[in-house]
PDB file of C-alpha atoms and ligand atoms in Angstrom:
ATOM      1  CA  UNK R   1      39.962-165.545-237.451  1.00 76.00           C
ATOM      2  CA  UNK R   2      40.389-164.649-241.321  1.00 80.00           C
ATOM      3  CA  UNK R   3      41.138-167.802-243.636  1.00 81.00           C
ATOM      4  CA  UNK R   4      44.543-166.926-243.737  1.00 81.00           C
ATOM      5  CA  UNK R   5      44.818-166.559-240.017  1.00 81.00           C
ATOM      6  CA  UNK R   6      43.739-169.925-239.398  1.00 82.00           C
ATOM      7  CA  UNK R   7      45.903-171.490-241.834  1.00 83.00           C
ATOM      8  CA  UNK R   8      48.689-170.123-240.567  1.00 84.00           C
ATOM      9  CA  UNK R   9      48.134-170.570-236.982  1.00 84.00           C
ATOM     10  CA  UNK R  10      47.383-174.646-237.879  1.00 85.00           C
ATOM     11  CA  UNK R  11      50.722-174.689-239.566  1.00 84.00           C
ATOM     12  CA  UNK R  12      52.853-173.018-237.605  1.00 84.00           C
ATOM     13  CA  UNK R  13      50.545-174.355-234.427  1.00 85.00           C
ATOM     14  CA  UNK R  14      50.247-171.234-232.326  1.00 84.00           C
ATOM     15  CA  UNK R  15      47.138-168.981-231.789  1.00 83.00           C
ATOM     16  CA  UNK R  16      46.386-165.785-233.839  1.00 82.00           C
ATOM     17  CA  UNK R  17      48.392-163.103-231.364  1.00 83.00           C
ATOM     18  CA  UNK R  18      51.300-165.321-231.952  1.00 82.00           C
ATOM     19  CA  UNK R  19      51.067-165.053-235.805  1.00 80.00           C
ATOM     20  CA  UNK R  20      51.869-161.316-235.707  1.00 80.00           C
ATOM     21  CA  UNK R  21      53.947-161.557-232.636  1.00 79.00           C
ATOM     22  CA  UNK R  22      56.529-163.600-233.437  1.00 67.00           C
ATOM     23  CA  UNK R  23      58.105-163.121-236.334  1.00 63.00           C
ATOM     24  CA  UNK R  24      61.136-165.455-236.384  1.00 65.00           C
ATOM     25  CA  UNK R  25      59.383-168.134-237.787  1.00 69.00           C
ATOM     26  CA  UNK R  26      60.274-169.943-241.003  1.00 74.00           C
ATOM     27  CA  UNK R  27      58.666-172.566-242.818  1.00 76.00           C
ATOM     28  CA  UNK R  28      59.861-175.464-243.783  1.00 80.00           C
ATOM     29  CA  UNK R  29      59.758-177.810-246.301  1.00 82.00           C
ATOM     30  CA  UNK R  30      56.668-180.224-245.017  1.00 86.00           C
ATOM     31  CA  UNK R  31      54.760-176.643-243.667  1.00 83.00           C
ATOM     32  CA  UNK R  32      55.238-175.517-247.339  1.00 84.00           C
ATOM     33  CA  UNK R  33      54.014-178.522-248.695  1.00 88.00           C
ATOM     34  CA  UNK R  34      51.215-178.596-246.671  1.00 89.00           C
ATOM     35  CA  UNK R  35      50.230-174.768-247.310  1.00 88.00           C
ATOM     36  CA  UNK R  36      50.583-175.995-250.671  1.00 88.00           C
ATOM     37  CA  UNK R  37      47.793-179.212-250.561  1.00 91.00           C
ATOM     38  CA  UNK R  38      45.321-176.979-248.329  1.00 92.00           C
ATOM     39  CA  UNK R  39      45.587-174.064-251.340  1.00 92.00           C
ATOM     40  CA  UNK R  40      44.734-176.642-254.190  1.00 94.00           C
ATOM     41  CA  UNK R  41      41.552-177.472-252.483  1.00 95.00           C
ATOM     42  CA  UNK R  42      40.847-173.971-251.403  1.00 94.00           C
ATOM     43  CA  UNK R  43      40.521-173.081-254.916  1.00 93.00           C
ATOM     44  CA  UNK R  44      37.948-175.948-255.513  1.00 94.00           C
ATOM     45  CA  UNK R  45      35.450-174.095-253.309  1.00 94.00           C
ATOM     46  CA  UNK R  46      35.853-176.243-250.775  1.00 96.00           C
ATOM     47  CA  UNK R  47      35.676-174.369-247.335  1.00 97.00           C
ATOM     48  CA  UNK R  48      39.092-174.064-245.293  1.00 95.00           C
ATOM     49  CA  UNK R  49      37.185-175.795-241.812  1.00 96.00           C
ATOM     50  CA  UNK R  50      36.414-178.761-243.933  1.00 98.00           C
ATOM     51  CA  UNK R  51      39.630-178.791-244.831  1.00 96.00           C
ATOM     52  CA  UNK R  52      41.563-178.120-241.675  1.00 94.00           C
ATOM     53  CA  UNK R  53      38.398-180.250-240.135  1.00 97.00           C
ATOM     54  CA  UNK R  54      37.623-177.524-237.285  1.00 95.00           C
ATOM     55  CA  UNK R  55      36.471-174.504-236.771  1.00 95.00           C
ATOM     56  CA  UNK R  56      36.037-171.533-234.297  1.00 94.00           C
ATOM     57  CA  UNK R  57      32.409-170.773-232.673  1.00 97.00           C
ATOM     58  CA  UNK R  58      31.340-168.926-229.004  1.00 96.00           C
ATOM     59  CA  UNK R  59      35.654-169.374-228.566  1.00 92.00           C
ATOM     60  CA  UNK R  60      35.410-172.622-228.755  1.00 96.00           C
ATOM     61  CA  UNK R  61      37.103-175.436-230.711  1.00 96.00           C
ATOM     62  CA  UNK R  62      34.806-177.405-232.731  1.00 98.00           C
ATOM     63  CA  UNK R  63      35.768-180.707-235.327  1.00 98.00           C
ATOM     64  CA  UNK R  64      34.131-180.327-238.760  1.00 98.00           C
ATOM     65  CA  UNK R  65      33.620-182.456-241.707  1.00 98.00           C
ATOM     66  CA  UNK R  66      31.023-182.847-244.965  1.00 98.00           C
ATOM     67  CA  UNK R  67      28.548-184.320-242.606  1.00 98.00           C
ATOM     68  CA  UNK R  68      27.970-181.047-240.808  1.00 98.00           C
ATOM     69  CA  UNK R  69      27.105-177.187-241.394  1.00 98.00           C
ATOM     70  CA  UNK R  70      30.247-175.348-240.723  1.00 98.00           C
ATOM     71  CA  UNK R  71      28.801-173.314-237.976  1.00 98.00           C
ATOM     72  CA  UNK R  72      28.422-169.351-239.304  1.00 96.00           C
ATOM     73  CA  UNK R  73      28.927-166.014-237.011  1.00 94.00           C
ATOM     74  CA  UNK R  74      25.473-165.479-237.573  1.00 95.00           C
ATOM     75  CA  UNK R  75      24.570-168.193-235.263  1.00 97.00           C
ATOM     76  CA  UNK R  76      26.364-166.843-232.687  1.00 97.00           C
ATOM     77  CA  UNK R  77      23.556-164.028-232.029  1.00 98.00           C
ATOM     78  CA  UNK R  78      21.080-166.980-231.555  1.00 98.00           C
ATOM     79  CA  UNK R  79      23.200-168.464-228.791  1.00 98.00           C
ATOM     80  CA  UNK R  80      23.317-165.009-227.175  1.00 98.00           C
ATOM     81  CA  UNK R  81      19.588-164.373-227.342  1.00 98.00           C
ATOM     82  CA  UNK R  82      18.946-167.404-226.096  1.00 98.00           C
ATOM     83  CA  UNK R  83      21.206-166.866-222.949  1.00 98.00           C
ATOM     84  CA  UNK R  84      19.132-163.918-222.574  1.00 97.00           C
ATOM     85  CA  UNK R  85      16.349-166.331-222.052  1.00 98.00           C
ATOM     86  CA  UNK R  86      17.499-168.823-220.607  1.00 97.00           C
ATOM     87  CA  UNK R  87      19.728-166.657-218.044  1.00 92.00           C
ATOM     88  CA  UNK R  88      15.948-166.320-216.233  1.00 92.00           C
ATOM     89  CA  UNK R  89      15.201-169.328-216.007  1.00 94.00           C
ATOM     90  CA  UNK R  90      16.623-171.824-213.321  1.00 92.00           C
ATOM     91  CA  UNK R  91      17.953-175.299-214.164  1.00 95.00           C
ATOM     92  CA  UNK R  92      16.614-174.363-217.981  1.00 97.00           C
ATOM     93  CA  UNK R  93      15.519-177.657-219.890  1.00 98.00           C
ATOM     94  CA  UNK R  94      16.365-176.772-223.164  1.00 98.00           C
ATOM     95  CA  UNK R  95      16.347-178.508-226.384  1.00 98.00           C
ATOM     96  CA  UNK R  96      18.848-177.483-229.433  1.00 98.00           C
ATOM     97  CA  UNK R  97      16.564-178.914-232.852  1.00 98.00           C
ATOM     98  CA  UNK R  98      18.868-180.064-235.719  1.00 98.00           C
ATOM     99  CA  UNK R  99      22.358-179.761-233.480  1.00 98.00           C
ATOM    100  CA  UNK R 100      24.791-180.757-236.055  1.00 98.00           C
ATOM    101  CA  UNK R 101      28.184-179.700-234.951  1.00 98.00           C
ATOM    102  CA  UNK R 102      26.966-179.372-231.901  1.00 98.00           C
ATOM    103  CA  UNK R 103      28.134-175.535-231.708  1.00 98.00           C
ATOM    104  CA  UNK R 104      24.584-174.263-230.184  1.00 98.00           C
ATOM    105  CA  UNK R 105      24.009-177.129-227.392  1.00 98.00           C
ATOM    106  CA  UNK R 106      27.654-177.014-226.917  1.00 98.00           C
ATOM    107  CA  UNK R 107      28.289-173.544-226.048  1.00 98.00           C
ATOM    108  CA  UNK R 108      24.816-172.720-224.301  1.00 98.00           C
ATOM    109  CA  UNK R 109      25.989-176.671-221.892  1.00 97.00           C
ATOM    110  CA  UNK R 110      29.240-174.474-221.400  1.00 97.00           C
ATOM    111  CA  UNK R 111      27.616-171.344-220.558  1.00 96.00           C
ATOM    112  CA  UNK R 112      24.542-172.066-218.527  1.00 96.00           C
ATOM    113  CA  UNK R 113      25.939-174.583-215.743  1.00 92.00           C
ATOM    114  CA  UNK R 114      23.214-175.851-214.377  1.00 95.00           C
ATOM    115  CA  UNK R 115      20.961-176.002-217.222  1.00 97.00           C
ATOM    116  CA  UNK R 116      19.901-179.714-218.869  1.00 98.00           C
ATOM    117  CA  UNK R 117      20.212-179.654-223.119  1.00 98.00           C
ATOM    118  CA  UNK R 118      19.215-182.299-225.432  1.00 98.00           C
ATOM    119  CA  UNK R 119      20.317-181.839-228.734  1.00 98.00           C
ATOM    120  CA  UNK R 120      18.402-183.818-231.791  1.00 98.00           C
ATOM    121  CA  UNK R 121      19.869-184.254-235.021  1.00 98.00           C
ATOM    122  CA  UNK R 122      18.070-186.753-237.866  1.00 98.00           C
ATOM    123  CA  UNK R 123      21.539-187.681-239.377  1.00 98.00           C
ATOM    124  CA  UNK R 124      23.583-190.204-237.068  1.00 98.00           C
ATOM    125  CA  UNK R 125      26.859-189.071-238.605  1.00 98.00           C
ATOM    126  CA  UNK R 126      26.177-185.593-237.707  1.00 98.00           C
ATOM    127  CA  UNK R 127      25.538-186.829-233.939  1.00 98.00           C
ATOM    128  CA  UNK R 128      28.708-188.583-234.494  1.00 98.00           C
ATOM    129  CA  UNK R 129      30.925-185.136-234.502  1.00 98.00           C
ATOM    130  CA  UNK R 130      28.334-183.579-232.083  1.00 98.00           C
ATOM    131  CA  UNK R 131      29.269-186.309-229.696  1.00 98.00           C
ATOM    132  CA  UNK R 132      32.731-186.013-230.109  1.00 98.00           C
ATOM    133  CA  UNK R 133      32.597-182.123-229.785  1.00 98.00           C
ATOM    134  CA  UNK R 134      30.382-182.152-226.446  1.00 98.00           C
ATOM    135  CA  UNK R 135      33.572-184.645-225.319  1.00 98.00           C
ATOM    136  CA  UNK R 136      36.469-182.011-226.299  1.00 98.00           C
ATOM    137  CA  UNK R 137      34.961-179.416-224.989  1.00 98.00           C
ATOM    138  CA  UNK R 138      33.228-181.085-221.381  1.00 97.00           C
ATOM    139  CA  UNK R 139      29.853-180.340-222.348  1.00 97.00           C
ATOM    140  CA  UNK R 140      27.241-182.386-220.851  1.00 96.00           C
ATOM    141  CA  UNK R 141      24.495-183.348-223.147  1.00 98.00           C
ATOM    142  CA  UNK R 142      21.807-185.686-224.437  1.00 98.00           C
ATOM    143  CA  UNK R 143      22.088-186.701-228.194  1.00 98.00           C
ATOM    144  CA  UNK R 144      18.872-188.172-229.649  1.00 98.00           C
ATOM    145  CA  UNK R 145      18.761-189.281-232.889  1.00 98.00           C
ATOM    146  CA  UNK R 146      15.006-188.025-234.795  1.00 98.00           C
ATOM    147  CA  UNK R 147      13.172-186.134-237.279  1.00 97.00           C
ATOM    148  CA  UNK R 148      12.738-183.561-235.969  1.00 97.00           C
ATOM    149  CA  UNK R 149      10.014-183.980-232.927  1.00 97.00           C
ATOM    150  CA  UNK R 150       9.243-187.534-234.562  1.00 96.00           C
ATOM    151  CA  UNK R 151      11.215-189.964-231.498  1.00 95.00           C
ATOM    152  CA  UNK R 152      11.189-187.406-228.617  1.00 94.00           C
ATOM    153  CA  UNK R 153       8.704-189.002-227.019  1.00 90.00           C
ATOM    154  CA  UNK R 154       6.513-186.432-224.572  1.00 91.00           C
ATOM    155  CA  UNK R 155       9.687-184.581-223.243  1.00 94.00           C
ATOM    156  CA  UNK R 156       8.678-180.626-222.396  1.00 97.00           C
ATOM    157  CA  UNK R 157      11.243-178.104-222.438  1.00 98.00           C
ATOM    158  CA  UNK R 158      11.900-174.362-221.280  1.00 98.00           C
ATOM    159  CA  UNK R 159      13.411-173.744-224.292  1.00 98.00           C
ATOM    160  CA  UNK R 160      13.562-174.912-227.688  1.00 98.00           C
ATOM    161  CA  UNK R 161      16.195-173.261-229.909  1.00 98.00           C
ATOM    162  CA  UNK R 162      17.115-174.579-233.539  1.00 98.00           C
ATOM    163  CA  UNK R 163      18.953-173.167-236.513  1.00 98.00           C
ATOM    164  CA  UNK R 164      17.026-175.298-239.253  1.00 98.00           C
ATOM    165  CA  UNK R 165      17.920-175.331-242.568  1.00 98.00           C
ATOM    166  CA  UNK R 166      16.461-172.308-244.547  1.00 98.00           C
ATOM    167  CA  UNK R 167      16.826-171.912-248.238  1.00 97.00           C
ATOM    168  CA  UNK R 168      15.213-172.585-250.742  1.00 96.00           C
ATOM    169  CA  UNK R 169      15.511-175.819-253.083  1.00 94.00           C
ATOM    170  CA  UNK R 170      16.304-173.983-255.807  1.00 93.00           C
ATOM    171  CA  UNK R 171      18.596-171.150-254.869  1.00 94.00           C
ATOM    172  CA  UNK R 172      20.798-173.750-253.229  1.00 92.00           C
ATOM    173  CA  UNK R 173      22.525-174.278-256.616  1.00 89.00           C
ATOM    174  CA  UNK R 174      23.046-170.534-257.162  1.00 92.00           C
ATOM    175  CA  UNK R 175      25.087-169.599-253.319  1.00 91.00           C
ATOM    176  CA  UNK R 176      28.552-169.386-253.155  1.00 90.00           C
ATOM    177  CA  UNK R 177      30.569-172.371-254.389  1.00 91.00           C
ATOM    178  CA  UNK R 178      31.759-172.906-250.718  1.00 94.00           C
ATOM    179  CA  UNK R 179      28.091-173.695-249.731  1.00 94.00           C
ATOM    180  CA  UNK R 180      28.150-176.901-252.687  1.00 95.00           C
ATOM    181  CA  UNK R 181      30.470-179.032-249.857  1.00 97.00           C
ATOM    182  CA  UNK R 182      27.676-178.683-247.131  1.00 97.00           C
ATOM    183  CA  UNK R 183      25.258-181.451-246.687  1.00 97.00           C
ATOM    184  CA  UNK R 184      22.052-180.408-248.779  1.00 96.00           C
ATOM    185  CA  UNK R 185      20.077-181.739-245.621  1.00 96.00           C
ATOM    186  CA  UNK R 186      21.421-179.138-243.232  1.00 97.00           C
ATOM    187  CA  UNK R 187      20.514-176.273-245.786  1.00 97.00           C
ATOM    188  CA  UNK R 188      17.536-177.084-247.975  1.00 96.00           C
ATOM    189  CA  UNK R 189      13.935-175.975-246.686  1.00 97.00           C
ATOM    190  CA  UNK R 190      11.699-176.790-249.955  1.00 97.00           C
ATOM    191  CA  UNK R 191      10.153-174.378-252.573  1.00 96.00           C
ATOM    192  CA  UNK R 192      10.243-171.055-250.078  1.00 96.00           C
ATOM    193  CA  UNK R 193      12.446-172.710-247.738  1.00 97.00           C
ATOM    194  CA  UNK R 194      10.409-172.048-244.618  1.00 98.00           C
ATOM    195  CA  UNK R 195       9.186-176.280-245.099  1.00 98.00           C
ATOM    196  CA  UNK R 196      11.228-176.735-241.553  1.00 98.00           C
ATOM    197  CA  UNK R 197       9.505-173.517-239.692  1.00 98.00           C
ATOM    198  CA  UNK R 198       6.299-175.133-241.046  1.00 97.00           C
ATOM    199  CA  UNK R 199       7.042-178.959-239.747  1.00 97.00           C
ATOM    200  CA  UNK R 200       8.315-176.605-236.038  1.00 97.00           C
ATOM    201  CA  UNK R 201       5.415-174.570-235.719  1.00 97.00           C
ATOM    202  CA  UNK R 202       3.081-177.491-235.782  1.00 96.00           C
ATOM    203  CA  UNK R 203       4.847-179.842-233.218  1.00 96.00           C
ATOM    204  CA  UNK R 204       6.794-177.239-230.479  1.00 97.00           C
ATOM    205  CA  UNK R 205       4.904-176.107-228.784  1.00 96.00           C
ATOM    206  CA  UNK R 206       3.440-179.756-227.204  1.00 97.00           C
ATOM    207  CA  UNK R 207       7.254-179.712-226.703  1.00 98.00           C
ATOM    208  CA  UNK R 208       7.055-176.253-224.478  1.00 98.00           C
ATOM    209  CA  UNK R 209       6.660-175.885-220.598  1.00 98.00           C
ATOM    210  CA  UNK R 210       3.642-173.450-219.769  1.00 96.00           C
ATOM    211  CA  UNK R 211       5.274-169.469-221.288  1.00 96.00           C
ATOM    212  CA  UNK R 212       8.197-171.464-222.908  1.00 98.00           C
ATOM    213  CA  UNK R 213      10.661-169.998-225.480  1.00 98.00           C
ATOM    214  CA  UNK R 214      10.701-171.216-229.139  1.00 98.00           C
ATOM    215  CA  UNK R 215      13.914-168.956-230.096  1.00 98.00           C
ATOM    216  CA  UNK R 216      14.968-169.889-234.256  1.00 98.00           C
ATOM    217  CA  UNK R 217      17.811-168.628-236.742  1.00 98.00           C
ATOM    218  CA  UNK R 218      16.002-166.849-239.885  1.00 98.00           C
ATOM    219  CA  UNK R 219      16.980-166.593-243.466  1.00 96.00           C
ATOM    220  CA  UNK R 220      17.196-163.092-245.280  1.00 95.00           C
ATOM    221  CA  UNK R 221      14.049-161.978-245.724  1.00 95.00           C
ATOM    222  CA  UNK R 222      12.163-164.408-244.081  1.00 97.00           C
ATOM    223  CA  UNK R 223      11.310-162.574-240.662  1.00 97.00           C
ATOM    224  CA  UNK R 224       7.831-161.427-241.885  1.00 97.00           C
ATOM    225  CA  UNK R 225       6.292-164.169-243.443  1.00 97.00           C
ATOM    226  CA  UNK R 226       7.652-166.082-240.007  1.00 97.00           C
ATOM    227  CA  UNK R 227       6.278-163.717-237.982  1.00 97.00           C
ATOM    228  CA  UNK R 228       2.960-164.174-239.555  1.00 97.00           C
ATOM    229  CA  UNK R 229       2.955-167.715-239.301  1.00 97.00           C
ATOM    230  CA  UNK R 230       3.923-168.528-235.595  1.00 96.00           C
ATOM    231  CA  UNK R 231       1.655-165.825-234.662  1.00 95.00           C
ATOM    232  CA  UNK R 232      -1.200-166.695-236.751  1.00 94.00           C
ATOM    233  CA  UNK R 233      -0.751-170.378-235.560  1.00 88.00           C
ATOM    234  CA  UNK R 234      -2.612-169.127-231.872  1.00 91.00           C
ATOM    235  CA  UNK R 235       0.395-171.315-230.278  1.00 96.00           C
ATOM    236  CA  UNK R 236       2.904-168.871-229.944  1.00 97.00           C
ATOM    237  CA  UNK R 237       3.367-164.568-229.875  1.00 97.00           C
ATOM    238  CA  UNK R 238       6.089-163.394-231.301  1.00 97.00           C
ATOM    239  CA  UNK R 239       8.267-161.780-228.795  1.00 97.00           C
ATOM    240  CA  UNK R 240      11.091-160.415-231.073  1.00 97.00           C
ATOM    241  CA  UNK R 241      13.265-160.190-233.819  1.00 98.00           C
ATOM    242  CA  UNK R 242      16.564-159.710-233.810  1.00 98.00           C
ATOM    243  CA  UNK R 243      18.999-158.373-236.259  1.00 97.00           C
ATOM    244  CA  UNK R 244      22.499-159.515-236.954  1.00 95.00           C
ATOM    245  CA  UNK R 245      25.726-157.353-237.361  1.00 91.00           C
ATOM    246  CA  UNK R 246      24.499-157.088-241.241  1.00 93.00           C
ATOM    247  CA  UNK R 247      21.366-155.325-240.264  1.00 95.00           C
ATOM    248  CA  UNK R 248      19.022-158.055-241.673  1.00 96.00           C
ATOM    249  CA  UNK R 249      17.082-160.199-239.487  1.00 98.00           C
ATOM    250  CA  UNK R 250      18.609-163.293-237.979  1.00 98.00           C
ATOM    251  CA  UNK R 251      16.575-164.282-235.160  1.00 98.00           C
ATOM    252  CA  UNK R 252      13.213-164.977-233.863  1.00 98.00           C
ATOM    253  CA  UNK R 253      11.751-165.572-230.573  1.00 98.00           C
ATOM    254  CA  UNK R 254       8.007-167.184-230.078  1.00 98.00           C
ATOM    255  CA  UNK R 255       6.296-167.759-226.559  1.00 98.00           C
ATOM    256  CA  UNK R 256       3.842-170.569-226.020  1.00 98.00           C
ATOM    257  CA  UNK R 257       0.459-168.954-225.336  1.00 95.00           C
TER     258      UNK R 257
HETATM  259  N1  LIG D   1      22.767-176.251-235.389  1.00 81.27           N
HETATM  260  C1  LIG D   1      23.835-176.334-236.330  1.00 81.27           C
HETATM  261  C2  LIG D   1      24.384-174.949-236.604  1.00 81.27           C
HETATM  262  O1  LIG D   1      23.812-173.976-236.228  1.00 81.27           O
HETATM  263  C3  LIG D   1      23.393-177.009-237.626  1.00 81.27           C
HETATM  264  C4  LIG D   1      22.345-176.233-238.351  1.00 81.27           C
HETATM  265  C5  LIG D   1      21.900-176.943-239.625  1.00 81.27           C
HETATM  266  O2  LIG D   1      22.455-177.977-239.989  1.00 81.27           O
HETATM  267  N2  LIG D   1      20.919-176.372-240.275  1.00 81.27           N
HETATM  268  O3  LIG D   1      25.413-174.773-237.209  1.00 81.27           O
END
């Protein structure tokens, strides 16, 4: 859905067919003044899910807020790749690194039946709308609060998937105004902003089964300098790369060695 799409269809409380459908409707007073509200925070910058407070992802409905990324399209092709893995596996214990919406455990829990996620996040209020967005949505999974690998304890999984943050420190400031109301935590990745990669590639794979799948979200421009490192590391080979509808490189799958 477009911005104006999903303003409308919160206001007038149908779904997007609707919206062009039915064209009797008129709004009132309190939809006006409401339209009204969202707009002068729109033009702030500040994104239209935190605003409205959900958002769209895999078709399902997800609660947002400042303590969460707003989960991107881009992510979607990461979810799909890794129900390419997992799809092979049976029962798949997989493990969804730095959840927080939720959208990635959440919609592979929905997906893959009988499959058993655990989804870590280091910020409690983060887990806090993850939780609440497994509930809505009857998804099944196990929240753990860490840094990272820090409090997982010796758990080994089929598959470990994670959309870490990925920019760098300094080029935070210069994104789209939008990107200011994120939490910095969810998108800043030191000097380079592969810091997170880094911290992964030294820890997963003592989180992998025997073969396992590290599968990751990439920045722009990022895929070969990640290639060299996870297969340089001797833990991993890189299986693939995959590209997202832009044509740039959005995702990249490792295998333990
Ligand atoms: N896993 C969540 C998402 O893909 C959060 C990612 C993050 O905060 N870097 O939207």
């Amino acid at each position: 859905m477009n911005e104006a799409e999903l303003l409308f269809s919160e206001i007038l409380g149908c779904d997007r067919t609707t919206l062009y459908l039915d064209k009797a409707k008129i709004l009132g007073h309190n939809e006006l003044a409401f339209i009204s509200s969202v707009l002068k925070r729109r033009i702030k910058g500040e994104p239209i899910q935190y605003i409205l407070g959900k958002t769209e992802f895999m078709a399902l409905k997800l609660k947002v807020n400042q303590d969460v990324l707003i989960p991107r399209p881009e992510t979607e092709i990461l979810v799909e790749t890794t129900l390419k893995y997992a799809g092979k596996i049976r029962q798949a214990e997989i493990l969804d690194l730095g959840t927080g919406s939720g959208c990635i455990a959440i919609s592979l829990g929905k997906i893959l039946e009988s499959a058993k996620i655990d989804a870590i996040d280091i910020s409690d209020k983060a887990l806090s709308v993850a939780e609440e967005n497994a509930r809505l949505n009857g998804a099944k999974i196990d929240f753990i609060q860490s840094d990272l690998f820090d409090s997982l304890g010796v758990r080994e999984y089929d598959i470990i998937v994670s959309n870490p943050p990925y920019i760098a420190d300094d080029e935070i400031g210069r994104l789209q105004p939008e990107l200011q109301f994120e939490p910095r935590i969810a998108l800043a990745a030191g000097v380079d902003g592969l810091d997170f990669y880094r911290r992964i590639n030294l820890k997963a794979s003592g989180h992998l089964k025997k073969n396992g799948f590290l599968i990751m979200e990439i920045g722009f421009g990022q895929a070969g300098h990640l290639v060299g490192l996870f297969s340089e590391s001797n833990k991993f080979k890189v299986v693939e790369t995959v590209k997202d509808y832009n044509n740039i490189e959005r995702v990249i799958v490792a295998q333990k060695v």
